[in-house]
Coordinates of C-alpha atoms in Angstrom, one line a residue:
Chain A
X1 CA 0.0 0.0 0.0
X2 CA 1.4 3.3 -1.0
X3 CA 2.0 5.8 1.8
X4 CA 1.2 9.6 1.9
X5 CA 2.8 11.4 -0.9
X6 CA 4.0 15.0 -0.8
X7 CA 5.6 17.4 -3.1
X8 CA 7.8 19.2 -3.4
X9 CA 10.3 17.8 -0.9
X10 CA 12.2 21.1 -0.6
X11 CA 11.4 24.7 -1.4
X12 CA 13.4 27.9 -1.1
X13 CA 11.6 31.3 -1.6
X14 CA 12.1 34.8 -0.6
X15 CA 9.8 36.5 1.8
X16 CA 6.6 37.9 0.3
X17 CA 6.5 35.3 -2.4
X18 CA 3.8 32.6 -2.5
X19 CA 4.3 28.8 -2.4
X20 CA 2.1 25.8 -2.7
X21 CA 2.4 22.3 -1.3
X22 CA 0.6 19.2 -2.5
X23 CA -0.5 16.1 -0.7
X24 CA -1.9 12.8 -1.8
X25 CA -3.2 10.7 1.1
X26 CA -3.3 7.0 1.5
X27 CA -6.0 5.6 -0.7
X28 CA -9.4 5.4 1.1
X29 CA -8.4 7.6 3.9
X30 CA -11.2 10.2 4.5
X31 CA -9.4 12.4 6.9
X32 CA -6.4 14.6 6.0
X33 CA -4.3 16.9 8.1
X34 CA -1.7 19.5 7.5
X35 CA 0.9 20.1 10.3
X36 CA 3.7 22.6 10.6
X37 CA 6.8 21.6 12.3
X38 CA 9.3 24.3 13.3
X39 CA 12.8 23.1 13.9
X40 CA 13.2 21.6 17.4
X41 CA 9.5 21.4 18.0
X42 CA 6.8 18.9 17.6
X43 CA 4.3 19.2 14.8
X44 CA 1.4 21.6 15.2
X45 CA -1.9 21.0 13.4
X46 CA -2.9 23.7 10.8
X47 CA -6.0 22.2 9.4
X48 CA -8.0 19.0 9.3
X49 CA -10.4 17.8 6.5
X50 CA -13.0 15.1 6.6
X51 CA -13.5 14.2 2.9
X52 CA -13.6 17.7 1.3
X53 CA -15.0 19.6 4.3
X54 CA -12.9 21.5 6.9
X55 CA -13.2 20.0 10.5
X56 CA -10.8 22.2 12.3
X57 CA -8.9 25.2 11.0
X58 CA -8.6 27.1 14.3
X59 CA -4.9 27.2 14.1
X60 CA -4.5 28.2 10.5
X61 CA -3.2 31.7 10.0
X62 CA -5.9 32.6 7.6
X63 CA -4.5 36.0 6.6
X64 CA -1.8 34.2 4.6
X65 CA -2.5 30.4 4.6
X66 CA -5.2 28.7 2.7
X67 CA -5.9 25.0 2.0
X68 CA -8.3 23.0 0.0
X69 CA -9.2 19.5 -0.6
X70 CA -11.2 19.1 -3.8
X71 CA -13.0 15.9 -4.5
X72 CA -12.0 14.7 -1.1
X73 CA -8.6 13.2 -2.1
X74 CA -5.6 15.4 -2.9
X75 CA -5.0 18.6 -1.0
X76 CA -3.0 21.7 -1.5
X77 CA -1.7 24.1 1.2
X78 CA -0.8 27.6 0.1
X79 CA 1.1 30.4 1.8
X80 CA 0.7 34.0 0.4
X81 CA 2.7 36.0 1.1
X82 CA 5.4 34.1 3.0
X83 CA 7.2 35.4 6.0
X84 CA 10.5 34.4 7.5
X85 CA 8.8 32.6 10.4
X86 CA 7.1 30.3 7.9
X87 CA 10.3 28.4 7.5
X88 CA 9.4 24.9 8.7
X89 CA 8.6 21.4 7.6
X90 CA 5.0 21.0 6.4
X91 CA 3.7 17.6 7.0
X92 CA 0.6 16.0 5.6
X93 CA -1.1 13.0 7.3
X94 CA -4.1 11.0 6.7
X95 CA -6.3 8.5 8.7
X96 CA -8.9 6.0 7.7
X97 CA -11.8 8.1 9.1
X98 CA -12.8 10.6 11.8
X99 CA -13.5 7.9 14.2
X100 CA -12.2 7.3 17.7
X101 CA -8.4 7.6 18.0
X102 CA -7.6 6.7 14.4
X103 CA -3.9 6.4 13.7
X104 CA -2.5 9.2 11.5
X105 CA 0.1 8.2 8.9
X106 CA 2.5 10.9 7.7
X107 CA 4.1 11.8 4.5
X108 CA 7.7 12.8 4.2
X109 CA 7.1 16.5 4.5
X110 CA 8.0 19.6 2.6
X111 CA 11.0 21.6 4.0
X112 CA 10.3 25.3 3.3
X113 CA 13.0 27.9 3.8
X114 CA 12.0 31.5 3.5
X115 CA 14.9 34.0 3.0
Chain B
X1 CA -6.4 21.7 27.3
X2 CA -4.3 18.8 26.5
X3 CA -0.5 18.8 26.9
X4 CA 2.5 16.4 26.3
X5 CA 5.8 16.9 28.0
X6 CA 9.0 15.2 27.0
X7 CA 11.5 16.5 29.5
X8 CA 14.5 14.8 27.9
X9 CA 15.6 16.9 25.0
X10 CA 18.6 14.8 24.0
X11 CA 19.8 11.3 25.1
X12 CA 23.0 9.7 24.0
X13 CA 23.8 6.0 24.6
X14 CA 26.3 3.4 23.4
X15 CA 25.1 0.6 21.3
X16 CA 23.5 -2.3 23.1
X17 CA 22.5 -0.2 26.1
X18 CA 18.8 0.0 27.1
X19 CA 17.3 3.5 27.0
X20 CA 13.9 4.9 28.3
X21 CA 12.2 7.8 26.7
X22 CA 9.8 9.7 29.1
X23 CA 6.4 11.0 28.3
X24 CA 4.0 12.8 30.6
X25 CA 0.6 14.0 29.5
X26 CA -2.2 16.2 30.7
X27 CA -5.9 15.8 29.7
X28 CA -9.3 16.3 31.3
X29 CA -10.9 13.6 29.0
X30 CA -11.5 10.1 30.3
X31 CA -11.2 8.7 26.9
X32 CA -8.0 9.5 25.0
X33 CA -5.2 7.9 22.9
X34 CA -1.5 8.0 23.2
X35 CA 1.0 7.5 20.5
X36 CA 4.7 7.3 19.8
X37 CA 6.3 8.4 16.5
X38 CA 9.8 8.1 15.3
X39 CA 11.3 10.7 13.1
X40 CA 14.5 9.7 11.5
X41 CA 16.8 12.3 9.6
X42 CA 14.8 11.8 6.5
X43 CA 12.0 13.6 8.2
X44 CA 9.1 11.3 7.9
X45 CA 7.1 10.6 11.0
X46 CA 6.8 6.8 11.5
X47 CA 4.0 5.5 13.7
X48 CA 5.1 3.1 16.4
X49 CA 2.3 2.4 18.7
X50 CA -1.2 3.6 19.7
X51 CA -2.8 3.0 23.2
X52 CA -6.3 3.9 24.4
X53 CA -6.9 5.2 27.9
X54 CA -8.7 2.0 29.0
X55 CA -5.9 -0.2 28.2
X56 CA -3.0 -0.1 30.7
X57 CA -1.4 -3.3 29.7
X58 CA 2.2 -2.9 28.9
X59 CA 3.2 -3.8 25.3
X60 CA 6.3 -5.4 23.9
X61 CA 7.2 -5.4 20.2
X62 CA 10.7 -6.8 19.6
X63 CA 13.2 -4.5 21.2
X64 CA 10.5 -1.9 21.9
X65 CA 8.3 -1.9 25.0
X66 CA 5.8 0.7 26.4
X67 CA 4.8 1.3 30.0
X68 CA 1.4 3.1 30.3
X69 CA 0.5 4.3 33.9
X70 CA -2.6 6.4 34.3
X71 CA -1.8 7.0 38.0
X72 CA 1.2 9.1 36.9
X73 CA -0.1 10.2 33.5
X74 CA 3.0 8.7 31.9
X75 CA 3.6 6.6 28.8
X76 CA 7.2 5.8 28.6
X77 CA 9.0 3.9 25.9
X78 CA 12.0 1.6 26.3
X79 CA 14.3 0.4 23.6
X80 CA 16.3 -2.7 24.7
X81 CA 19.7 -3.4 23.3
X82 CA 19.8 -0.2 21.3
X83 CA 21.2 0.0 17.8
X84 CA 22.6 2.8 15.7
X85 CA 19.5 2.7 13.4
X86 CA 17.5 3.6 16.4
X87 CA 19.0 7.1 16.3
X88 CA 16.1 9.5 15.6
X89 CA 13.8 12.0 17.2
X90 CA 11.0 10.3 19.1
X91 CA 7.6 12.0 19.7
X92 CA 5.0 11.2 22.1
X93 CA 1.5 12.4 21.2
X94 CA -2.0 12.6 22.7
X95 CA -5.5 12.7 21.1
X96 CA -8.6 13.4 23.1
X97 CA -11.8 11.9 22.2
X98 CA -14.5 13.8 24.1
X99 CA -16.9 14.1 21.2
X100 CA -16.4 10.6 19.7
X101 CA -14.6 12.0 16.8
X102 CA -10.9 12.0 16.0
X103 CA -9.2 15.1 17.5
X104 CA -6.0 16.6 16.6
X105 CA -2.7 15.0 17.8
X106 CA -0.9 17.2 20.4
X107 CA 2.8 16.4 20.2
X108 CA 5.5 16.7 22.8
X109 CA 8.6 18.5 21.8
X110 CA 10.5 15.3 21.0
X111 CA 13.6 13.5 22.4
X112 CA 16.6 13.3 20.1
X113 CA 18.2 9.8 20.7
X114 CA 21.7 9.2 19.5
X115 CA 23.1 5.7 19.6
X116 CA 26.8 5.6 19.3
X117 CA 28.6 2.6 17.8

């Protein structure tokens, strides 16, 4: 079974530029998550989707971050405009459903460096 | 609010030594789930184990074992006879389940384990 796919793996941009990340979850997984992991810290949830609907985006900086999950499968996370403090690893995860304690499986992440 | 504390920032051991990674959690829910993930240098978070709050049995999987104690709100992870390939950052995480739906994972800050040859 293929795991969670993410692209690109690395991205370097200048501040105020825009960037987009792509995620393809494990086949059949209804729930998709985007996390931000700053160096030396644990991942922090940005947004959670159930199929193509948003379940929780309370920690998403909506003035600059946006995410969508069209057709309930792939998802994109966009930052516009980027700030220096957005330098982090962006992790995508998926789980079978929004049921009790479902295990989340993570992709390899996208390492973003904002100069 | 839920919180996970991993007090050990870095641990260094020599190969074949046993090592225990500590995890202490806080939650007001009676139903919750605890997880351990491994993050090697490649960056991907690898799932190791999930426990629910009603199952306090310790678990052993090969060289890995987990000690869950609700009385002390701890979920510690022991690697027996450590190997160089065990070098990674290990994260403990908590998911509350008060509404019956999957909640976000709250991660600790991680423990960097280095196993020296």
